[in-house]
JSON list of C-alpha atoms and ligand atoms in Angstrom, two decimals:
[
{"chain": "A", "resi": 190, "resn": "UNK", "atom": "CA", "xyz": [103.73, 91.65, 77.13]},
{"chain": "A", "resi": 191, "resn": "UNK", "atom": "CA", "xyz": [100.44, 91.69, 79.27]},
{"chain": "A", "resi": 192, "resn": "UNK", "atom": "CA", "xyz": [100.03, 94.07, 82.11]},
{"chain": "A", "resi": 193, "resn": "UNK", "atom": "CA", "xyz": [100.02, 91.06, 84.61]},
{"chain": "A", "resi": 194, "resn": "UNK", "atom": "CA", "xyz": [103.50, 91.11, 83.94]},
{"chain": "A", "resi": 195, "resn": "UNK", "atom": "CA", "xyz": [104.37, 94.38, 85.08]},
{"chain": "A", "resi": 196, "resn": "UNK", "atom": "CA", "xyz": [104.86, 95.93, 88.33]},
{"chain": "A", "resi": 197, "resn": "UNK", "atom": "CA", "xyz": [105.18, 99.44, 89.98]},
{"chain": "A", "resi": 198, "resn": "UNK", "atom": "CA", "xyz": [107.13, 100.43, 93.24]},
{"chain": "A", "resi": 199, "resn": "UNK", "atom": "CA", "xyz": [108.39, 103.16, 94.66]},
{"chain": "A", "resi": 200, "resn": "UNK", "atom": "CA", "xyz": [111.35, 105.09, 93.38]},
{"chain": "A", "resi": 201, "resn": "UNK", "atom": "CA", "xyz": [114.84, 104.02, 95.10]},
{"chain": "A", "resi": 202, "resn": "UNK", "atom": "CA", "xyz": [117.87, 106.23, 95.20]},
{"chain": "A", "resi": 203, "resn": "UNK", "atom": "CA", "xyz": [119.64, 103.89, 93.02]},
{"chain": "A", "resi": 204, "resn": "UNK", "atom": "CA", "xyz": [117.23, 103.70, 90.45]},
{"chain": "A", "resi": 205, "resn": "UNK", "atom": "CA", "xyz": [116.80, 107.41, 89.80]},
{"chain": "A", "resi": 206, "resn": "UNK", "atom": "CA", "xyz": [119.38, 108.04, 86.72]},
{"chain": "A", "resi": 207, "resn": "UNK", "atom": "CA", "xyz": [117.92, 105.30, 85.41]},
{"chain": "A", "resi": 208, "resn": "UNK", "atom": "CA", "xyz": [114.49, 107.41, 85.74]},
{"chain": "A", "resi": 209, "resn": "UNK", "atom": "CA", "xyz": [116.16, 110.02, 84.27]},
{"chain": "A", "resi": 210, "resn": "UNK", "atom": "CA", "xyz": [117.59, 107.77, 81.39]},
{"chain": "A", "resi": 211, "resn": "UNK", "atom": "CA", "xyz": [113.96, 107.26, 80.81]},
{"chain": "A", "resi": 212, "resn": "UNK", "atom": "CA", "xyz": [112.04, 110.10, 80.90]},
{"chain": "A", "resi": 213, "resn": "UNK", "atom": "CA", "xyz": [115.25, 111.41, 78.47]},
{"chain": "A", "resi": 214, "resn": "UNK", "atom": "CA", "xyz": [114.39, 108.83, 76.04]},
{"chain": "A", "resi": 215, "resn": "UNK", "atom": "CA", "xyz": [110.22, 109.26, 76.15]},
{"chain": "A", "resi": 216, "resn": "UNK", "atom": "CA", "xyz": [110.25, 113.19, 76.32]},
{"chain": "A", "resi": 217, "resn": "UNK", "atom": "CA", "xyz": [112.66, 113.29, 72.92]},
{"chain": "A", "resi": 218, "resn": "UNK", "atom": "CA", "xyz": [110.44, 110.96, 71.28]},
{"chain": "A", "resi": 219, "resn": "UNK", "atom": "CA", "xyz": [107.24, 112.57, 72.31]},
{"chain": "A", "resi": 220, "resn": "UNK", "atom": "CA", "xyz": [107.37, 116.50, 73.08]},
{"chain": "A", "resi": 221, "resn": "UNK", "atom": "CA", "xyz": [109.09, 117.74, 69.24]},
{"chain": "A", "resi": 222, "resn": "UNK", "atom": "CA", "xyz": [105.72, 118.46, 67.78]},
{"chain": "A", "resi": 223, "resn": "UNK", "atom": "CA", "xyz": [104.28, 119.74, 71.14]},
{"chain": "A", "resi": 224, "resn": "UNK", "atom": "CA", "xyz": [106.63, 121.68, 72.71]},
{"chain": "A", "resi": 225, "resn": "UNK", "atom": "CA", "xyz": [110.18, 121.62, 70.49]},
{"chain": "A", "resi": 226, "resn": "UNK", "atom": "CA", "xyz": [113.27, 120.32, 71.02]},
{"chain": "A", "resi": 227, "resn": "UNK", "atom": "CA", "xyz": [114.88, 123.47, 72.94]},
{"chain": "A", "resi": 228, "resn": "UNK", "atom": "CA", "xyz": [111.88, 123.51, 75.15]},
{"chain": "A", "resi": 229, "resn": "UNK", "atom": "CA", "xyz": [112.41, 119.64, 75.97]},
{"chain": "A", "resi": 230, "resn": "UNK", "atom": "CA", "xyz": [116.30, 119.97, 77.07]},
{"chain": "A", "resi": 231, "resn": "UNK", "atom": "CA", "xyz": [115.23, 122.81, 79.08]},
{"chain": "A", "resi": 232, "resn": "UNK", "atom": "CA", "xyz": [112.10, 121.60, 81.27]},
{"chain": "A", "resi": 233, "resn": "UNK", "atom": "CA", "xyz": [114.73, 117.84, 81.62]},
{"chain": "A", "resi": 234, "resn": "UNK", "atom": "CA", "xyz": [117.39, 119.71, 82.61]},
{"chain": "A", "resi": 235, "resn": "UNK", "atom": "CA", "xyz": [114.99, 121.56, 84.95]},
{"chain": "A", "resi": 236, "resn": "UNK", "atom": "CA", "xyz": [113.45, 118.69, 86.25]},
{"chain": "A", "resi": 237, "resn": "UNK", "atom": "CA", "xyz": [115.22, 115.55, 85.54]},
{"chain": "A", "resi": 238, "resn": "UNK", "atom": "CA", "xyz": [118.33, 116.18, 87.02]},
{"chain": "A", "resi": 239, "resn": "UNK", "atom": "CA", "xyz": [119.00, 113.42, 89.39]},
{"chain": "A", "resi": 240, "resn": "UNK", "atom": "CA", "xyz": [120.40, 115.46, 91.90]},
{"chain": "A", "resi": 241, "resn": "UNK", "atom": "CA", "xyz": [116.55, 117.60, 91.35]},
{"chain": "A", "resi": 242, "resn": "UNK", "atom": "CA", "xyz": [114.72, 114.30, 92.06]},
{"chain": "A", "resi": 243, "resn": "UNK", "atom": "CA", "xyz": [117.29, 113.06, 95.07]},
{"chain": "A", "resi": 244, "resn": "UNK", "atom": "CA", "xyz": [116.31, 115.84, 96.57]},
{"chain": "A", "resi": 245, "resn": "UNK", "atom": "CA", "xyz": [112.50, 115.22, 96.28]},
{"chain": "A", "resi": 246, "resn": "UNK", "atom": "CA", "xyz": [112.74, 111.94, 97.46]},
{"chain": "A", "resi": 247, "resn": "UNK", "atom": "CA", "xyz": [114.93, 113.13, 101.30]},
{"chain": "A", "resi": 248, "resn": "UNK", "atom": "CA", "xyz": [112.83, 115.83, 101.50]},
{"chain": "A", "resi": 249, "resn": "UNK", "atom": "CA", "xyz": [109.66, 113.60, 101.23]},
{"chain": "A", "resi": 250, "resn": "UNK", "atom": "CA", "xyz": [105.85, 114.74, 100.68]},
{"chain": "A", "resi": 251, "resn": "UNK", "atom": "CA", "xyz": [106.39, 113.42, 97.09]},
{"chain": "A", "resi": 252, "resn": "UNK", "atom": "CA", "xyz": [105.22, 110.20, 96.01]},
{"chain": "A", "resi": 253, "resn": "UNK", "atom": "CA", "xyz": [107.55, 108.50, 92.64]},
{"chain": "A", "resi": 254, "resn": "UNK", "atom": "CA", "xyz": [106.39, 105.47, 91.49]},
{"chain": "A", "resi": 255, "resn": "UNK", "atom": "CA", "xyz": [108.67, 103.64, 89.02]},
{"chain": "A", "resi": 256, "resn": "UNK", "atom": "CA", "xyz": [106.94, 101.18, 86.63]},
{"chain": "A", "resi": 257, "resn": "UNK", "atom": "CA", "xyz": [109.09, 97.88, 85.60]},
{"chain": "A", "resi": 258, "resn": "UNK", "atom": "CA", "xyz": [108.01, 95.90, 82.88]},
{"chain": "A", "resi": 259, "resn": "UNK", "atom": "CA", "xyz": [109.89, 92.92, 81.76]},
{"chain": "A", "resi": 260, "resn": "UNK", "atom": "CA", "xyz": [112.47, 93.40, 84.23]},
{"chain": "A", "resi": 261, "resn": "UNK", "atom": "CA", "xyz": [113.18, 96.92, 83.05]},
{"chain": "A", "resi": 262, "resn": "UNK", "atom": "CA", "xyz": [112.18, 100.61, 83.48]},
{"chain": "A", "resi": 263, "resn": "UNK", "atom": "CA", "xyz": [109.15, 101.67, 81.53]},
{"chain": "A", "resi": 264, "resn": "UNK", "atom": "CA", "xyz": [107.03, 104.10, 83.08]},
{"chain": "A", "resi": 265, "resn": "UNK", "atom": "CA", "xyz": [107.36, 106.36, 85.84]},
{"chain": "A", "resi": 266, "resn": "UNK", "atom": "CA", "xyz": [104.76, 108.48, 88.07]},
{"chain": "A", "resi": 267, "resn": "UNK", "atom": "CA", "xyz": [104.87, 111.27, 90.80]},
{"chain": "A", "resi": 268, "resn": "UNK", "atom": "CA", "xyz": [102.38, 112.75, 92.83]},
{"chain": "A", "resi": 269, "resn": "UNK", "atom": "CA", "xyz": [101.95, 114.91, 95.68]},
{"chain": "A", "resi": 270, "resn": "UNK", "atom": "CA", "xyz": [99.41, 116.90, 98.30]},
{"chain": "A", "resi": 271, "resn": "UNK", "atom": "CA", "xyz": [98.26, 120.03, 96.41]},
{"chain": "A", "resi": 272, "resn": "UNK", "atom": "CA", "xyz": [98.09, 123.46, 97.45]},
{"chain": "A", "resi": 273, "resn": "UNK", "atom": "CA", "xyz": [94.15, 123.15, 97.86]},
{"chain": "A", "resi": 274, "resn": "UNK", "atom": "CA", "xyz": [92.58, 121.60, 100.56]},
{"chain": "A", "resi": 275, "resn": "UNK", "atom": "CA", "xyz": [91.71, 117.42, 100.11]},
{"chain": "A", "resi": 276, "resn": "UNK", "atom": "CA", "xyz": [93.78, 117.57, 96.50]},
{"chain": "A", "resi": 277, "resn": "UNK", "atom": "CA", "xyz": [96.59, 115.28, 95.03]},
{"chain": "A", "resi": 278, "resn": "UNK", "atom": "CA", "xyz": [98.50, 116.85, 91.90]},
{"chain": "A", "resi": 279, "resn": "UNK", "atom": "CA", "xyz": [99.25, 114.10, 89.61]},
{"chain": "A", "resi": 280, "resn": "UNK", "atom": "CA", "xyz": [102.56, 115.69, 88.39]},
{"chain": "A", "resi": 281, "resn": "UNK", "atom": "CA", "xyz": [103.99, 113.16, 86.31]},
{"chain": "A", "resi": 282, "resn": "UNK", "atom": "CA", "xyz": [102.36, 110.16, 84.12]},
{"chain": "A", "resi": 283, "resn": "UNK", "atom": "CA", "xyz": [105.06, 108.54, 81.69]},
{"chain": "A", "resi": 284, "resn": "UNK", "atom": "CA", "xyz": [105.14, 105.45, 79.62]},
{"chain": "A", "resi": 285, "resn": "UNK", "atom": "CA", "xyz": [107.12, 104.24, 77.16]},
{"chain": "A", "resi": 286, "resn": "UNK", "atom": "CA", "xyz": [106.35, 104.49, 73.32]},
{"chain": "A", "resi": 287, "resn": "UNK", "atom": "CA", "xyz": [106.81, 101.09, 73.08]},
{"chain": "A", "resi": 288, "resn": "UNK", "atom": "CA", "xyz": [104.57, 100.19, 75.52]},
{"chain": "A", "resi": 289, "resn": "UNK", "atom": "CA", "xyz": [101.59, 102.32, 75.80]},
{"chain": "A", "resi": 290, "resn": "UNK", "atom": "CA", "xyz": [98.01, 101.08, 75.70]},
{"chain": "A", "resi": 291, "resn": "UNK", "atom": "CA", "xyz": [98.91, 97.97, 77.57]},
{"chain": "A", "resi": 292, "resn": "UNK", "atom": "CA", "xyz": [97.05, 99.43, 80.53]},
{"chain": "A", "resi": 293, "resn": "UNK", "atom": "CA", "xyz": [100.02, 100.52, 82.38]},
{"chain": "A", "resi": 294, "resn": "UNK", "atom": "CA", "xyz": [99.05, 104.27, 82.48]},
{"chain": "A", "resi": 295, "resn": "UNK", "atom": "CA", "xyz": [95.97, 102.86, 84.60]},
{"chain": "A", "resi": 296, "resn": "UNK", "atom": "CA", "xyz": [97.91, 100.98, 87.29]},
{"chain": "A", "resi": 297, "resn": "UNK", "atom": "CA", "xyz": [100.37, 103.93, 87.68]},
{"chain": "A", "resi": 298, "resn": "UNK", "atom": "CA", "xyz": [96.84, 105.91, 87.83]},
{"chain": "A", "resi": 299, "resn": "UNK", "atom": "CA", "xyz": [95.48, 103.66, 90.52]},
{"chain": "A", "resi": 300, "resn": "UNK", "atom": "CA", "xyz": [98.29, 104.04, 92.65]},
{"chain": "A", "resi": 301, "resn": "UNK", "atom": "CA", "xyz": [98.06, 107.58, 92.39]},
{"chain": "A", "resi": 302, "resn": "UNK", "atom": "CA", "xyz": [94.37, 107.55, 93.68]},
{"chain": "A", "resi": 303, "resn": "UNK", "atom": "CA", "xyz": [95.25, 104.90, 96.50]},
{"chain": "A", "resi": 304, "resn": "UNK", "atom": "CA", "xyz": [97.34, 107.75, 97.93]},
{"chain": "A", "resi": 305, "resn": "UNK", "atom": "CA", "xyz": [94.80, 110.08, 97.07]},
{"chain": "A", "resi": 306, "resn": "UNK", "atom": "CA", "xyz": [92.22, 108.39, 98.74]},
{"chain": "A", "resi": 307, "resn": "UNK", "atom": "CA", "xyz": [94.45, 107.06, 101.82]},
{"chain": "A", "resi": 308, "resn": "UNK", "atom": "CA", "xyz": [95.29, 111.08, 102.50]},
{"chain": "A", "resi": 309, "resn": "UNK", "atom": "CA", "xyz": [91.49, 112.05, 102.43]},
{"chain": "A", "resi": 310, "resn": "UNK", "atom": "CA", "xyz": [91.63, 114.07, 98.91]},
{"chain": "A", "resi": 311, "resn": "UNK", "atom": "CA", "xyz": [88.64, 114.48, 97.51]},
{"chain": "A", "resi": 312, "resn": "UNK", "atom": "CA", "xyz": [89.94, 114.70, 93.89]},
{"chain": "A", "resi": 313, "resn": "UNK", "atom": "CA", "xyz": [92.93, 114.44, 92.09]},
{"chain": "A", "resi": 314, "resn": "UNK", "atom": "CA", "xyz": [94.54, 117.43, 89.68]},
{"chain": "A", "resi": 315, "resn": "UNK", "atom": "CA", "xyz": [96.39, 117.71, 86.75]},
{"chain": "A", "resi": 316, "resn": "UNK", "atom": "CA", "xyz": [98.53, 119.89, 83.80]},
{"chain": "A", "resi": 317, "resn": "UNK", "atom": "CA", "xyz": [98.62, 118.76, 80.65]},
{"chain": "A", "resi": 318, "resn": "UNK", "atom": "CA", "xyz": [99.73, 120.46, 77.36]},
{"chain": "A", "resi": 319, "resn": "UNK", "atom": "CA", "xyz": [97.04, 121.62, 75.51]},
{"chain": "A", "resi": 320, "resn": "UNK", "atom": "CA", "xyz": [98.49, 120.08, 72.31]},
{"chain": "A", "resi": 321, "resn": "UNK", "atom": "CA", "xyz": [98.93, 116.91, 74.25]},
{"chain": "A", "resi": 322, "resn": "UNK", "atom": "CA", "xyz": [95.96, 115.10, 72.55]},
{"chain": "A", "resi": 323, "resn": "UNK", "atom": "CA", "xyz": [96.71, 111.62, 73.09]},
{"chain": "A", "resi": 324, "resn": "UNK", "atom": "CA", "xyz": [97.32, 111.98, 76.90]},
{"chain": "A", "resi": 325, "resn": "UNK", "atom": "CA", "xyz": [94.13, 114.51, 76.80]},
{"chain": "A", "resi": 326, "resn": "UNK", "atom": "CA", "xyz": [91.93, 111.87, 75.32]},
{"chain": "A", "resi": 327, "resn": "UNK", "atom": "CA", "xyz": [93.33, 109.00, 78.07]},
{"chain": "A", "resi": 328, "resn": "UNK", "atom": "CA", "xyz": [92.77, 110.93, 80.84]},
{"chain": "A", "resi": 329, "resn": "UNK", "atom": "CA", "xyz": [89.13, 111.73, 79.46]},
{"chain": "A", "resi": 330, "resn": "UNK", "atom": "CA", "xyz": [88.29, 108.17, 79.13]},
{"chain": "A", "resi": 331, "resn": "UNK", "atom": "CA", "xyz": [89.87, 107.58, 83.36]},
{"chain": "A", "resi": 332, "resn": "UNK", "atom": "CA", "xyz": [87.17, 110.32, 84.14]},
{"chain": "A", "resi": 333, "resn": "UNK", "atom": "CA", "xyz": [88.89, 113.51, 84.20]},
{"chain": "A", "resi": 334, "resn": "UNK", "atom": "CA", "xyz": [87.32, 116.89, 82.42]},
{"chain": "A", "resi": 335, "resn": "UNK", "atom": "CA", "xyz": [89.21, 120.63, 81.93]},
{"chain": "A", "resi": 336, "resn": "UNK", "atom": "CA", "xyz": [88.35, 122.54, 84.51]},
{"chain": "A", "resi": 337, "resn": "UNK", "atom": "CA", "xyz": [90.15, 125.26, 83.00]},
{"chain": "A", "resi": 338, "resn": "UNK", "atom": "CA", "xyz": [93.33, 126.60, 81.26]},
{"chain": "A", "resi": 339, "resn": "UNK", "atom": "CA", "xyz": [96.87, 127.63, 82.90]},
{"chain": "A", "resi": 340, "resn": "UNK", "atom": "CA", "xyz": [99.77, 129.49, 81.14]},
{"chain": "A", "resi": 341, "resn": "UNK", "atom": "CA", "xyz": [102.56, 129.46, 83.12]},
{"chain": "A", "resi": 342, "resn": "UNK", "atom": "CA", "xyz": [106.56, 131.21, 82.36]},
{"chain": "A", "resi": 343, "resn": "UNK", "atom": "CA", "xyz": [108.89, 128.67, 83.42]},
{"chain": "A", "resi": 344, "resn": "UNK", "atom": "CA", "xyz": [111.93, 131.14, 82.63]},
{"chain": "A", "resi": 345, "resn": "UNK", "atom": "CA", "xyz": [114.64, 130.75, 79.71]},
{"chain": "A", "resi": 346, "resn": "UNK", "atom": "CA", "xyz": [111.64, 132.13, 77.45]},
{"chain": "A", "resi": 347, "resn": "UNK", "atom": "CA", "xyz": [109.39, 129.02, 77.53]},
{"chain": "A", "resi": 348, "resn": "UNK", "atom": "CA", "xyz": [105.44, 128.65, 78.49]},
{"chain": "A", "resi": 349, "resn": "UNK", "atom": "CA", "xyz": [103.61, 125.17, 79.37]},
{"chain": "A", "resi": 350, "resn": "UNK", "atom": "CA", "xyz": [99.95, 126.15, 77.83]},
{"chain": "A", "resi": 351, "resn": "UNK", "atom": "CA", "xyz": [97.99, 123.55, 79.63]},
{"chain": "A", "resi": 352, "resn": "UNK", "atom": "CA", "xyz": [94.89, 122.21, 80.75]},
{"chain": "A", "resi": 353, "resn": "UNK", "atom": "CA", "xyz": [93.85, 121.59, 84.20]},
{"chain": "A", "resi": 354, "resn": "UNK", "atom": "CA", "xyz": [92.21, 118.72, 84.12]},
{"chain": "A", "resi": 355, "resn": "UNK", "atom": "CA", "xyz": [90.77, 117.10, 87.67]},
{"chain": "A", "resi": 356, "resn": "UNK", "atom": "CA", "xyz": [88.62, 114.26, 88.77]},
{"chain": "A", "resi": 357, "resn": "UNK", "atom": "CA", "xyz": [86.37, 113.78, 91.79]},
{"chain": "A", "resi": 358, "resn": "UNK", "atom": "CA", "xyz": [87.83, 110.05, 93.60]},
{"chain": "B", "resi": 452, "resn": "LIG", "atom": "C1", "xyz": [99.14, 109.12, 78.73]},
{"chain": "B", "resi": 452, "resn": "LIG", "atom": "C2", "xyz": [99.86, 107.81, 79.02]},
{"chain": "B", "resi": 452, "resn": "LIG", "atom": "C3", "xyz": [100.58, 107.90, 80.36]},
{"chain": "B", "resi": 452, "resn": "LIG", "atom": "C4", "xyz": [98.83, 106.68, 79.07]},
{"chain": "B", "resi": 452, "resn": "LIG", "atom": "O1", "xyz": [99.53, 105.50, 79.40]},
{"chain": "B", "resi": 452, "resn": "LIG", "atom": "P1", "xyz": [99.15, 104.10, 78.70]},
{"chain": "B", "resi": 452, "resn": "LIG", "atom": "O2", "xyz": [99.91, 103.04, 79.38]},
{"chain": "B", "resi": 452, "resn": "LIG", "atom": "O3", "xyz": [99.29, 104.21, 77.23]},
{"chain": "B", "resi": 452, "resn": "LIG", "atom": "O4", "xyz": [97.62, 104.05, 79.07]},
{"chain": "B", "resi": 452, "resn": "LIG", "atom": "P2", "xyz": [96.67, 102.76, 79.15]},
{"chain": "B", "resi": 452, "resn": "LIG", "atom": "O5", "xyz": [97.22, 101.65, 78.34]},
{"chain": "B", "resi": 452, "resn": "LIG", "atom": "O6", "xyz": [96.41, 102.51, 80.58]},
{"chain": "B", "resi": 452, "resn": "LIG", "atom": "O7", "xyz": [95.41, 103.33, 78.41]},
{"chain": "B", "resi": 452, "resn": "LIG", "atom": "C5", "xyz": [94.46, 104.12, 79.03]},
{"chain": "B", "resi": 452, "resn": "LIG", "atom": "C6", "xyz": [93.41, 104.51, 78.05]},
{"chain": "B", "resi": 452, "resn": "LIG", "atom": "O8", "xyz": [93.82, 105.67, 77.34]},
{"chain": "B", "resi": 452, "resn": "LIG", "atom": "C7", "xyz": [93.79, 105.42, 75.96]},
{"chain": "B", "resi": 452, "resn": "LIG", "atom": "N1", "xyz": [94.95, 106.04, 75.36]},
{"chain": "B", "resi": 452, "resn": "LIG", "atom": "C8", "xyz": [96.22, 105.94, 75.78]},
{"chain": "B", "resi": 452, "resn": "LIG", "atom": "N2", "xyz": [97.03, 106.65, 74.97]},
{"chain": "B", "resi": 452, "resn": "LIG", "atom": "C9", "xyz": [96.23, 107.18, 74.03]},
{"chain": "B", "resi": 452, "resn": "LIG", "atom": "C10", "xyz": [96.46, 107.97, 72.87]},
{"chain": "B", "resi": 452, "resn": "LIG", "atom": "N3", "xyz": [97.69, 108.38, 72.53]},
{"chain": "B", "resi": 452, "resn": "LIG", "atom": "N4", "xyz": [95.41, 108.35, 72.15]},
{"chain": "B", "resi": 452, "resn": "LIG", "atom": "C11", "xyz": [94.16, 107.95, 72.46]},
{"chain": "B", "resi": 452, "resn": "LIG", "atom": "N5", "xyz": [93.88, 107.19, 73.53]},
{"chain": "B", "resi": 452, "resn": "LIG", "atom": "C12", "xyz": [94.90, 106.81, 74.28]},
{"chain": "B", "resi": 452, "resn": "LIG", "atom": "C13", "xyz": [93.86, 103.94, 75.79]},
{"chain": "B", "resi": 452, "resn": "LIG", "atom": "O9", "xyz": [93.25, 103.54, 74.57]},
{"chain": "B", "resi": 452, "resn": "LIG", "atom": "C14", "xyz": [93.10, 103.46, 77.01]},
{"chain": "B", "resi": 452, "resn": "LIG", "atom": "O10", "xyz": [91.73, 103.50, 76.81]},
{"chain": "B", "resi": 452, "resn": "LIG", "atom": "P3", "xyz": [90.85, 102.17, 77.09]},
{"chain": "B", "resi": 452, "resn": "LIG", "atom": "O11", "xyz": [91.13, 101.82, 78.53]},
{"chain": "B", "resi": 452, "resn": "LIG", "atom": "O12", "xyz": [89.46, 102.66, 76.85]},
{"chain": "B", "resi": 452, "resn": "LIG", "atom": "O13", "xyz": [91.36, 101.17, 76.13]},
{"chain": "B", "resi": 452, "resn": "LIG", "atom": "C15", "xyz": [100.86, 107.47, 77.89]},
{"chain": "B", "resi": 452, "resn": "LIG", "atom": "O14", "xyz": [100.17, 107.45, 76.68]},
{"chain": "B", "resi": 452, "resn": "LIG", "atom": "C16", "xyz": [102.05, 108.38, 77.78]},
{"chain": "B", "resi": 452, "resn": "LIG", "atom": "O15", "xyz": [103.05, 108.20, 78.46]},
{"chain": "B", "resi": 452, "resn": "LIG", "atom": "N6", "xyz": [101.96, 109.37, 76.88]},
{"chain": "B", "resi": 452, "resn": "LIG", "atom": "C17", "xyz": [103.11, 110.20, 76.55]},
{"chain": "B", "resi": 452, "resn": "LIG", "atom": "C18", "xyz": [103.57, 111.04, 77.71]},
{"chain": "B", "resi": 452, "resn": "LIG", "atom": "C19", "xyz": [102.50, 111.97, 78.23]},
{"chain": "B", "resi": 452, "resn": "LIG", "atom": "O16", "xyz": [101.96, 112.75, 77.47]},
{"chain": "B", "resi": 452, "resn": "LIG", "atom": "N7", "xyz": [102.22, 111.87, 79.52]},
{"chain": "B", "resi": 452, "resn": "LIG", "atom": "C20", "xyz": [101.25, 112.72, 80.17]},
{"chain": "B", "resi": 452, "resn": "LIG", "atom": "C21", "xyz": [101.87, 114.02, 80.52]},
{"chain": "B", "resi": 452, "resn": "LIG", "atom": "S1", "xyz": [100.70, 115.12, 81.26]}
]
């Protein structure tokens, strides 16, 4: 399947167990040898709770991008105004196993830095596990570098050891 053949729009409320279903299914198959399996259930349970992202989405000020490709769910995005002054946080950047490297990280990317740019930001921010290698080395090659490193306690005994990564737009 080409990239042509995929689209992205935002999030609806009725799509968002579906989202859920989703990020389930790519975080088991990718996070083991990163972060563990306990570590996984926690941070989805944290975050992936569709009642957690309902809320997101009435509150507003957070942007979630849903990425269909033949028809169904594959990837999934969210971004929002950082703390800093002129900065969007690229929170979230998910595709499917079964579909990466057909260029669908970029479009989800280039959405992202359409709202970046449309809000004024001057650069666009990101965490990513330091372990994270393959998502290290894309985001390298769209033009991001470290800027530096962030431990942060997320409670129930778990870390995320990251990078912050950014990019000038
Ligand atoms: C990171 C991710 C979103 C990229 O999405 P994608 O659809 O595979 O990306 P694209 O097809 O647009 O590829 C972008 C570039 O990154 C490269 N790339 C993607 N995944 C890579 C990997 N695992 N290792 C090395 N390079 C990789 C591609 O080769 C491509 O480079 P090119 O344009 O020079 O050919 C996707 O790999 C993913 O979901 N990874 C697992 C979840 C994750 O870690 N998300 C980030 C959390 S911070």
């Amino acid at each position: 399947m080409s990239a042509e053949r995929a689209s992205i729009r935002a999030l609806t409320d009725a799509e968002v167990e579906a989202l859920c279903a989703l990020a389930g299914e790519i975080w088991r198959e990718h996070y083991p040898a990163i972060i563990g399996q306990a570590q996984i259930e926690y941070m989805l349970a944290q975050r992936y709770r569709p009642e957690v992202i309902r809320a997101e989405l009435a509150r507003g000020g957070v942007w979630w991008d849903l990425l269909l490709a033949g028809g169904e769910p594959r990837g999934y995005a969210s971004y929002f105004l950082g703390e800093a002054i002129q900065e969007m946080k690229l929170d979230k950047l998910y595709v499917h196993g079964e579909c990466r490297g057909r260029g669908y990280g970029a479009m989800m990317l280039q959405r992202a830095l359409s709202a970046a740019r449309a809000n004024g930001c001057e650069r666009l921010v990101l965490a990513v596990n330091k372990h994270n290698a393959g998502a290290i080395a894309a985001y390298r090659g769209w033009g991001f570098a470290i800027a530096r490193s962030s431990v942060t306690d997320i409670g129930g005994g778990f870390v995320m050891d990251d990078y912050i990564m950014t990019r000038a737009l």
